[in-house]
PDB file of C-alpha atoms in Angstrom:
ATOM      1  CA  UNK A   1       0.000   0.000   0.000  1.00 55.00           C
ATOM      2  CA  UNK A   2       0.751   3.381   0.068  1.00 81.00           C
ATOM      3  CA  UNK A   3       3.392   4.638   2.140  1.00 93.00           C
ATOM      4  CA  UNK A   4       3.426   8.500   4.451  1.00 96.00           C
ATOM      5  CA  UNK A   5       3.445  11.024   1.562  1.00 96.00           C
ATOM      6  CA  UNK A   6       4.333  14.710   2.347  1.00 97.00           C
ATOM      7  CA  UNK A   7       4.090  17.833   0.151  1.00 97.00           C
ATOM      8  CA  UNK A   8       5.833  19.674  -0.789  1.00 97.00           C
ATOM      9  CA  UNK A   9       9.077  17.556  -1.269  1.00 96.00           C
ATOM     10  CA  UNK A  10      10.916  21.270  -1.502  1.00 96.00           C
ATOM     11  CA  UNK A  11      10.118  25.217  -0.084  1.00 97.00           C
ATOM     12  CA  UNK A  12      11.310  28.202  -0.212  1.00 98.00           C
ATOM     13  CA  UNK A  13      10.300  30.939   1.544  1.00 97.00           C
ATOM     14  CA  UNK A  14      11.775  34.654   2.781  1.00 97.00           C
ATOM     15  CA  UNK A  15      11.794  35.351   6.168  1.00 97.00           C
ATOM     16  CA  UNK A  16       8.517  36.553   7.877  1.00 97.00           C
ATOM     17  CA  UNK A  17       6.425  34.498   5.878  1.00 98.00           C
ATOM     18  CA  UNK A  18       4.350  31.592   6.625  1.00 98.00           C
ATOM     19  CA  UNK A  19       4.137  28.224   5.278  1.00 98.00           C
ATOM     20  CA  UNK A  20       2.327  24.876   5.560  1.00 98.00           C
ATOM     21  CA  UNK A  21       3.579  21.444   5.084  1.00 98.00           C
ATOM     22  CA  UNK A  22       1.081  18.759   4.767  1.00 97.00           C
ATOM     23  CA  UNK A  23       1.868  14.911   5.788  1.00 97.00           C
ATOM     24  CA  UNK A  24      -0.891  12.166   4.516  1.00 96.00           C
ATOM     25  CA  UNK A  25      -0.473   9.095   6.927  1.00 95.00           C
ATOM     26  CA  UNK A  26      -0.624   5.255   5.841  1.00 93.00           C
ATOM     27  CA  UNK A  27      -4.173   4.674   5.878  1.00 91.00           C
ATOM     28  CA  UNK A  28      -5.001   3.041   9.351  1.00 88.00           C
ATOM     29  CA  UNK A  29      -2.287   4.126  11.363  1.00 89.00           C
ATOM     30  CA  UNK A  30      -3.720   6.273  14.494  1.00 87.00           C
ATOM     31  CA  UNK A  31      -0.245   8.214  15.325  1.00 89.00           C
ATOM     32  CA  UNK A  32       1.414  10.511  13.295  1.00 92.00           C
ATOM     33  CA  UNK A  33       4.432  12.422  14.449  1.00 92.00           C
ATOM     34  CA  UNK A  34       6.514  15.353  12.924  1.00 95.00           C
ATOM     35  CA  UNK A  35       9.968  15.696  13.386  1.00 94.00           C
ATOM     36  CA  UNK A  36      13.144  18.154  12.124  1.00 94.00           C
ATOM     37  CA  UNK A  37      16.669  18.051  10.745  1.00 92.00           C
ATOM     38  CA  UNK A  38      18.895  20.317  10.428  1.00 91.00           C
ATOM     39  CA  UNK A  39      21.567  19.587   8.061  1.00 85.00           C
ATOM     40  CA  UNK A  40      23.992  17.202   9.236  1.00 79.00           C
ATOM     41  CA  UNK A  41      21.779  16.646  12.402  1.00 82.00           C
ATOM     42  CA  UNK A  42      20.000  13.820  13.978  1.00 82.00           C
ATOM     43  CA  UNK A  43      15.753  14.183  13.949  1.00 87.00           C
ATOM     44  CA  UNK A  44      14.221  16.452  16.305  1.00 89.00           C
ATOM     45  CA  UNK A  45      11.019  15.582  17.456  1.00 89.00           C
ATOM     46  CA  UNK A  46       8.002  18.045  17.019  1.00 93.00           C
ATOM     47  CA  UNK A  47       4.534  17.331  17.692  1.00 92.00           C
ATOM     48  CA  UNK A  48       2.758  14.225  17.920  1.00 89.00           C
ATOM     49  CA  UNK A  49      -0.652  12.763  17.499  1.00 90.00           C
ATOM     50  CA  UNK A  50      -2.567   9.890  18.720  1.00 86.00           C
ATOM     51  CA  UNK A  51      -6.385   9.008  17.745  1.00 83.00           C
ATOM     52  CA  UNK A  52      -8.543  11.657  19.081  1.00 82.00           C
ATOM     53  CA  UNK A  53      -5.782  12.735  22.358  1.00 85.00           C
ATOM     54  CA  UNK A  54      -4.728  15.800  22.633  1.00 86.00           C
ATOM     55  CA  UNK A  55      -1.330  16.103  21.166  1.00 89.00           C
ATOM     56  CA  UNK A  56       2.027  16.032  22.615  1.00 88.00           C
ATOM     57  CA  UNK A  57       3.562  19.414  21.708  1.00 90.00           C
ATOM     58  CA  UNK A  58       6.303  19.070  23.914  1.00 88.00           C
ATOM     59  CA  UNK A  59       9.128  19.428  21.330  1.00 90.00           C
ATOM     60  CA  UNK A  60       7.459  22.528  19.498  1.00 94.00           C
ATOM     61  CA  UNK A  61      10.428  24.997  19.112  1.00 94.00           C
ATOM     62  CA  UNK A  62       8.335  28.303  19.722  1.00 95.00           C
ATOM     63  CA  UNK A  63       4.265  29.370  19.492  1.00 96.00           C
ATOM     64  CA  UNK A  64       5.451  30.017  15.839  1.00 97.00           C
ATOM     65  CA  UNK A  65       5.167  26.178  15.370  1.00 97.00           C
ATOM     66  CA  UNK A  66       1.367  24.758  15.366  1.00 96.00           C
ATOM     67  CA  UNK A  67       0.035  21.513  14.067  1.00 96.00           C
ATOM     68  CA  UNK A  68      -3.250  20.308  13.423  1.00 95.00           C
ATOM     69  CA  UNK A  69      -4.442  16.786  12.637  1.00 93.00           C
ATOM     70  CA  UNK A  70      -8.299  16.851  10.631  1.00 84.00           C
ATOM     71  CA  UNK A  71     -10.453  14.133  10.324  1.00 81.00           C
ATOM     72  CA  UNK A  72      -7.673  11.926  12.165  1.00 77.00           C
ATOM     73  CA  UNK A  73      -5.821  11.825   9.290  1.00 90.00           C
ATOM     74  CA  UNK A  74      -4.193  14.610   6.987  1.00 95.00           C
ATOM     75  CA  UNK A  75      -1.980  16.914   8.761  1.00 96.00           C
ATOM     76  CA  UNK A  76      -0.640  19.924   8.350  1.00 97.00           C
ATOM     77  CA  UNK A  77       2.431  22.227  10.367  1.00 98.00           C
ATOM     78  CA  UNK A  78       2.151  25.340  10.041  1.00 98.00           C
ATOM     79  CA  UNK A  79       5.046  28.089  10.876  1.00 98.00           C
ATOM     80  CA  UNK A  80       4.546  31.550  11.049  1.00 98.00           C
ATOM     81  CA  UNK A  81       7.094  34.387  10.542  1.00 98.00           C
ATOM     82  CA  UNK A  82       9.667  32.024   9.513  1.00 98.00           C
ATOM     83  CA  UNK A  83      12.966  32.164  10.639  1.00 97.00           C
ATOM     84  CA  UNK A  84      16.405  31.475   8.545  1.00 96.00           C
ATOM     85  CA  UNK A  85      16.919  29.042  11.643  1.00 95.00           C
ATOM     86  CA  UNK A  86      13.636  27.254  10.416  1.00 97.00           C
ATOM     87  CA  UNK A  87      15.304  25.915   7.793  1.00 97.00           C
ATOM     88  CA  UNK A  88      16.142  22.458   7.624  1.00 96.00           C
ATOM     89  CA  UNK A  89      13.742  18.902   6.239  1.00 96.00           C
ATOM     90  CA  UNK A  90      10.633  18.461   8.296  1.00 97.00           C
ATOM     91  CA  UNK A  91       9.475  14.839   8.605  1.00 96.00           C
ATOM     92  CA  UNK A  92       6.149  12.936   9.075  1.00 96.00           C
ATOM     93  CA  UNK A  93       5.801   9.387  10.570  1.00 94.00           C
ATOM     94  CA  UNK A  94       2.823   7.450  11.369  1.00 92.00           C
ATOM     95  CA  UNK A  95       2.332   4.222  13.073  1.00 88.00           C
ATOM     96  CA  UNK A  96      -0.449   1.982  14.103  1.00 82.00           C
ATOM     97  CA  UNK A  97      -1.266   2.511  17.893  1.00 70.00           C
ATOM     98  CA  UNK A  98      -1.374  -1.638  19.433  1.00 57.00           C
ATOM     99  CA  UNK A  99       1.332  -2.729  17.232  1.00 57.00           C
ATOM    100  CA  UNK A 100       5.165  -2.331  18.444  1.00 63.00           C
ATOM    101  CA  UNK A 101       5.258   1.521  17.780  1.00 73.00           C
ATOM    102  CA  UNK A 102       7.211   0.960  14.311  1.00 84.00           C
ATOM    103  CA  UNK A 103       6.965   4.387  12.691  1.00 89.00           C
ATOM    104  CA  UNK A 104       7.222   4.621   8.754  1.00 92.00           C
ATOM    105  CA  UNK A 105       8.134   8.053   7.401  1.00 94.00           C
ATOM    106  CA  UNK A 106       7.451  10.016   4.710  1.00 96.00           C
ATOM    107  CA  UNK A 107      10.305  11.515   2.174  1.00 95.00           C
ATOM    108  CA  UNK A 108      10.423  14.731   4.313  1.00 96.00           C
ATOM    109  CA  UNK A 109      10.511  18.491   3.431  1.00 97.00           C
ATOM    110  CA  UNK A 110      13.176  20.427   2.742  1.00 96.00           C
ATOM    111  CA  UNK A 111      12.432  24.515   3.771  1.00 97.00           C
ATOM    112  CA  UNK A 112      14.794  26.685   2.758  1.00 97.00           C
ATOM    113  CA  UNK A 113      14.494  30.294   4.423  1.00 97.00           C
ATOM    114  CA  UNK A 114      15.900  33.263   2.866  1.00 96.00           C
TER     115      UNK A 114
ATOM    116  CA  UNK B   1      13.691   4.780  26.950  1.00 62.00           C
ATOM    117  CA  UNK B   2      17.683   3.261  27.175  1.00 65.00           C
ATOM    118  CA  UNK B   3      20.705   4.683  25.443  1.00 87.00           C
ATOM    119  CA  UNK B   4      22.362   3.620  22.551  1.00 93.00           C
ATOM    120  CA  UNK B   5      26.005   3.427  21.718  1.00 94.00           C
ATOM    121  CA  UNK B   6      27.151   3.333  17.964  1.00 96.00           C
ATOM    122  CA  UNK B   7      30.554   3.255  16.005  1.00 96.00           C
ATOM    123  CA  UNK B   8      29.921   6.502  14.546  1.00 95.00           C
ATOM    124  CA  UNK B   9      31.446   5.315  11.027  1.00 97.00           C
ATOM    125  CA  UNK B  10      32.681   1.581   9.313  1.00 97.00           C
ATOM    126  CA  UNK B  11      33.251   0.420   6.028  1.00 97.00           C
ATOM    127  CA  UNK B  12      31.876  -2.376   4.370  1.00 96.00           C
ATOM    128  CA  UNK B  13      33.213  -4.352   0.436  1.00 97.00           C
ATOM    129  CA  UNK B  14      30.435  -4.399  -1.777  1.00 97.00           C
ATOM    130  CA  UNK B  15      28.659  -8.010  -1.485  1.00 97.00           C
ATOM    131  CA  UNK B  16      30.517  -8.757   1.961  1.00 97.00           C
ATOM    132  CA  UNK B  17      28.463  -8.974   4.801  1.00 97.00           C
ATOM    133  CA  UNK B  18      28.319  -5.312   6.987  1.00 98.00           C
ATOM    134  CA  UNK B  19      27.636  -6.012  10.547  1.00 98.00           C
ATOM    135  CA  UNK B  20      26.633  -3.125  12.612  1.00 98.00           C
ATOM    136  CA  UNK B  21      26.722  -3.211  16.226  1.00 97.00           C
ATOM    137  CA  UNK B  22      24.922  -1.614  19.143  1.00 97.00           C
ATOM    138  CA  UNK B  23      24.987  -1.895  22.604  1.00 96.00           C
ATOM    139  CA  UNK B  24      21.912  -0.961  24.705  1.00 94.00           C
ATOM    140  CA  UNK B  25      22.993  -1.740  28.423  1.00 94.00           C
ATOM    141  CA  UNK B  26      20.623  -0.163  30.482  1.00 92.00           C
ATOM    142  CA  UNK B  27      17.702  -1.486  27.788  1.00 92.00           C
ATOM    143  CA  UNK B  28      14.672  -2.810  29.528  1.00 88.00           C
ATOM    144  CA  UNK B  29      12.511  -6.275  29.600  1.00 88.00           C
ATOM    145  CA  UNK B  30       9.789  -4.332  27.599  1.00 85.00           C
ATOM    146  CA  UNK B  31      12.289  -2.525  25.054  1.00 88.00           C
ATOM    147  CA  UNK B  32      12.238  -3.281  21.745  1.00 90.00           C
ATOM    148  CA  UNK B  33      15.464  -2.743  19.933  1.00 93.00           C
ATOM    149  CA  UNK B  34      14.657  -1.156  16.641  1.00 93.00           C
ATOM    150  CA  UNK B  35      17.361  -0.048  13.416  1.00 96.00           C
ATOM    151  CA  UNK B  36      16.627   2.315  11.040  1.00 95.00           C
ATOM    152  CA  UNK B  37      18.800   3.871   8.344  1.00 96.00           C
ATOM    153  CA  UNK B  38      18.584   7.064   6.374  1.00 94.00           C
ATOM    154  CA  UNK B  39      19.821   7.238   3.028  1.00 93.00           C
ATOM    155  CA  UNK B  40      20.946  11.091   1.914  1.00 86.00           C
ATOM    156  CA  UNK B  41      18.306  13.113   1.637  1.00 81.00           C
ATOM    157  CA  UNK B  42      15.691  10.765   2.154  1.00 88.00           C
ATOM    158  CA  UNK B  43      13.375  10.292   5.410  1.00 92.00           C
ATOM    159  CA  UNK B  44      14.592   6.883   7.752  1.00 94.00           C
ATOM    160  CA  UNK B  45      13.477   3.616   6.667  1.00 94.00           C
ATOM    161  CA  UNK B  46      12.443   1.311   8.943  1.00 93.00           C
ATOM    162  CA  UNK B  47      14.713  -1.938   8.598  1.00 96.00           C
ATOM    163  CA  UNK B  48      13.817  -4.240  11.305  1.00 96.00           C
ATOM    164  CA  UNK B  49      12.794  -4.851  14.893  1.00 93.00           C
ATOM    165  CA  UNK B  50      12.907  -7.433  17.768  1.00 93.00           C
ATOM    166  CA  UNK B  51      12.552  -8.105  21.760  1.00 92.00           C
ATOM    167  CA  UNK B  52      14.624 -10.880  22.590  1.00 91.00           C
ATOM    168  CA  UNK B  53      14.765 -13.256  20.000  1.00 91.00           C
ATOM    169  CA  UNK B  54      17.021 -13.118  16.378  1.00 94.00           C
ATOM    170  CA  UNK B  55      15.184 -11.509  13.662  1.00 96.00           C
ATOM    171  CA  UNK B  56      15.241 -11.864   9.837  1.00 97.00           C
ATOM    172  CA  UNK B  57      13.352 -10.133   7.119  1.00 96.00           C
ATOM    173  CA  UNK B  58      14.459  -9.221   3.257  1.00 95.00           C
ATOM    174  CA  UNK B  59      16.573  -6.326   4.214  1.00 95.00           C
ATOM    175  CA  UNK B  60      18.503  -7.746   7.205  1.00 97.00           C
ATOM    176  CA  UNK B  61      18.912  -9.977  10.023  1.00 98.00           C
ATOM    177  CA  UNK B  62      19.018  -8.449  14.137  1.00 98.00           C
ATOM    178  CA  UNK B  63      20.936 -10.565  16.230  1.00 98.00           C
ATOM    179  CA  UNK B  64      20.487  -9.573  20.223  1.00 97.00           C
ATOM    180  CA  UNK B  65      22.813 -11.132  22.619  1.00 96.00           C
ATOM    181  CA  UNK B  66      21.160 -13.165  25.115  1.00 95.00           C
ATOM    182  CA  UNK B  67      21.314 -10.609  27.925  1.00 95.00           C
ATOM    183  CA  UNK B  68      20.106  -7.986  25.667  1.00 95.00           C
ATOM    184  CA  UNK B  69      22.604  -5.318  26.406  1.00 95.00           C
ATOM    185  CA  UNK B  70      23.918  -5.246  22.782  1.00 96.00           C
ATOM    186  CA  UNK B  71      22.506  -6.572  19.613  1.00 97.00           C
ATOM    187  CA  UNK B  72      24.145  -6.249  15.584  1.00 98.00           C
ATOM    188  CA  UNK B  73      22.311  -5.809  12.357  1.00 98.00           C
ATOM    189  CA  UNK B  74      23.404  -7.650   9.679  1.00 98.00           C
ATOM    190  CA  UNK B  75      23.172  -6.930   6.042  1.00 97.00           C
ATOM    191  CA  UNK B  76      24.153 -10.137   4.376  1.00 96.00           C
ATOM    192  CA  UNK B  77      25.071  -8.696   1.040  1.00 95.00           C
ATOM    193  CA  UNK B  78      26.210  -5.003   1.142  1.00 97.00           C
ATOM    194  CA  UNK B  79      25.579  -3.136  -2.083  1.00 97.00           C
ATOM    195  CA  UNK B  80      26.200   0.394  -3.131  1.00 97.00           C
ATOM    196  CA  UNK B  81      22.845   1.435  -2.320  1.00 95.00           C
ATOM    197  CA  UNK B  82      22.861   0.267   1.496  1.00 97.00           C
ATOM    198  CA  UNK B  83      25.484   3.096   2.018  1.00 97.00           C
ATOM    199  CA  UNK B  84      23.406   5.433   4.408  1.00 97.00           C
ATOM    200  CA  UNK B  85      22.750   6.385   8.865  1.00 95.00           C
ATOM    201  CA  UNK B  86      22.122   2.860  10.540  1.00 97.00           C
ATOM    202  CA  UNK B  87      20.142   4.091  13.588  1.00 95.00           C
ATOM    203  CA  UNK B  88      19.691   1.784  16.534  1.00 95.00           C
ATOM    204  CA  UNK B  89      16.709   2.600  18.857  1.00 92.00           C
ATOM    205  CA  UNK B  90      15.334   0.978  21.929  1.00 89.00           C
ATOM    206  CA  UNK B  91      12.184   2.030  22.643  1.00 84.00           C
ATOM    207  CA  UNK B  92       9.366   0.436  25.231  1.00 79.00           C
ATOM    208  CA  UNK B  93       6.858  -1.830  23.545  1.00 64.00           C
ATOM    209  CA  UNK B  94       3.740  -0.340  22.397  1.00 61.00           C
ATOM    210  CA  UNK B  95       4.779   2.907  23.378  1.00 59.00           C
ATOM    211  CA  UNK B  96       3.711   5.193  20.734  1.00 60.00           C
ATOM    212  CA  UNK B  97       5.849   8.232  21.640  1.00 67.00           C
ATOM    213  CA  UNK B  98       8.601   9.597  19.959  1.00 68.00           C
ATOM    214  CA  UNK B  99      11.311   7.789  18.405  1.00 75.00           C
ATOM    215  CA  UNK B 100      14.511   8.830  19.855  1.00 79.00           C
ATOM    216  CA  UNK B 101      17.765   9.176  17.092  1.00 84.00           C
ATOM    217  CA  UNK B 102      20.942   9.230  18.182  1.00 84.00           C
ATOM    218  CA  UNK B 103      24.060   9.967  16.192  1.00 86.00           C
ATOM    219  CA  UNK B 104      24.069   6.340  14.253  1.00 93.00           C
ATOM    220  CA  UNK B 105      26.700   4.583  12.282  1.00 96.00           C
ATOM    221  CA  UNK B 106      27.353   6.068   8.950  1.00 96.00           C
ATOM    222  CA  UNK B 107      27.998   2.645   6.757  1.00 98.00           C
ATOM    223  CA  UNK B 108      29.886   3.206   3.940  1.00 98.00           C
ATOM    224  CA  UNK B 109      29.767   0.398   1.040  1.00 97.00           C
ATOM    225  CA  UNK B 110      32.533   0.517  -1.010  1.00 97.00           C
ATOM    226  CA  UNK B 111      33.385  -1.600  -4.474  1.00 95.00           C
TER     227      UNK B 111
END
């Protein structure tokens, strides 16, 4: 089946402005998680999801990081105001909540801020 | 969720077996050991997982010692194309929070 699909694969942006990122989950799986890296850098965990619980947002940078999760599937991040230090290859993951926790991710990505 | 320890590089012949080890000493009875790996510029692929017991799928085999404080993933067949981040997780069973990446073992297959 399908795997985690995230658009889009490449942004560029100038500083101050906003963007969106949007992750699509394998169908079925009830967590989805977002991470970052920074080039060179291991994954950073964001914001995570699970069913219809309120999310984890313990590794949310600033308030200029939000994420929402519709429908218990699609989700976007959003970042306001973007920062040059916001740049670096944002990743989804989902997983199937009763299994073993394996997370599949998506291809990432990659913001560039001017 | 326990620590990981990784060579932080090796090299591997193409079509010789790479084995990548991992040691995990304050793991837990209800860790998993996971491995990942992230080929440049792509998101991590999940490779394989396992409790106590030695693992085998298509991509790999997981060997974990019998105490569980180390474990090594074995690619039986290196290629070009397995040149990438081997991450080694432990992480508690069913937990679905955060997978936690440490620095990994960047494998590099060479003909």
């Amino acid at each position: 089946g399908a795997g985690v699909s995230q658009s889009p694969s490449n942004k560029v942006t100038e500083k101050g402005k906003d963007v969106e990122l949007r992750c699509d989950p394998i169908s079925g799986h009830t967590a989805l998680y977002w991470y970052r890296q920074s080039l060179g850098q291991g994954l950073e965990f964001l914001i995570y999801f699970q069913g219809n619980s309120a999310p984890d947002k313990s590794g949310l940078p600033s308030d200029r990081f939000s994420a929402e999760r519709t429908g218990g599937s699609v989700s976007t991040l959003t970042i306001q105001r973007t920062q040059q230090e916001d740049s670096a290859v944002y990743l989804c993951a989902s997983s199937y909540q009763g299994g073993s926790g394996t997370q599949y991710f998506g291809p990432g990505t990659r913001l560039l801020v001017l | 969720d326990a620590k990981t320890t990784q060579p932080t590089s090796m090299d591997c012949a193409e079509g010789r077996a790479a084995n990548l080890p991992c040691n995990h000493s304050t793991i837990s009875g209800n860790e998993y050991v996971y491995w990942y790996r992230q080929i440049h510029s792509q998101g991590p692929q999940y490779i394989i997982h396992g409790l106590k017991n030695n693992e085998t799928n298509e991509m790999a085999s997981l060997i974990i010692t019998e105490d569980r404080k180390s474990s090594t993933l074995i690619l039986p067949h290196a290629t070009l194309r397995d040149t990438a981040v081997y991450y080694c997780i432990v992480r508690v069973v069913y937990n679905n929070n955060d997978m936690r990446f440490g620095a990994g073992t960047r494998l590099t297959v060479k003909p």
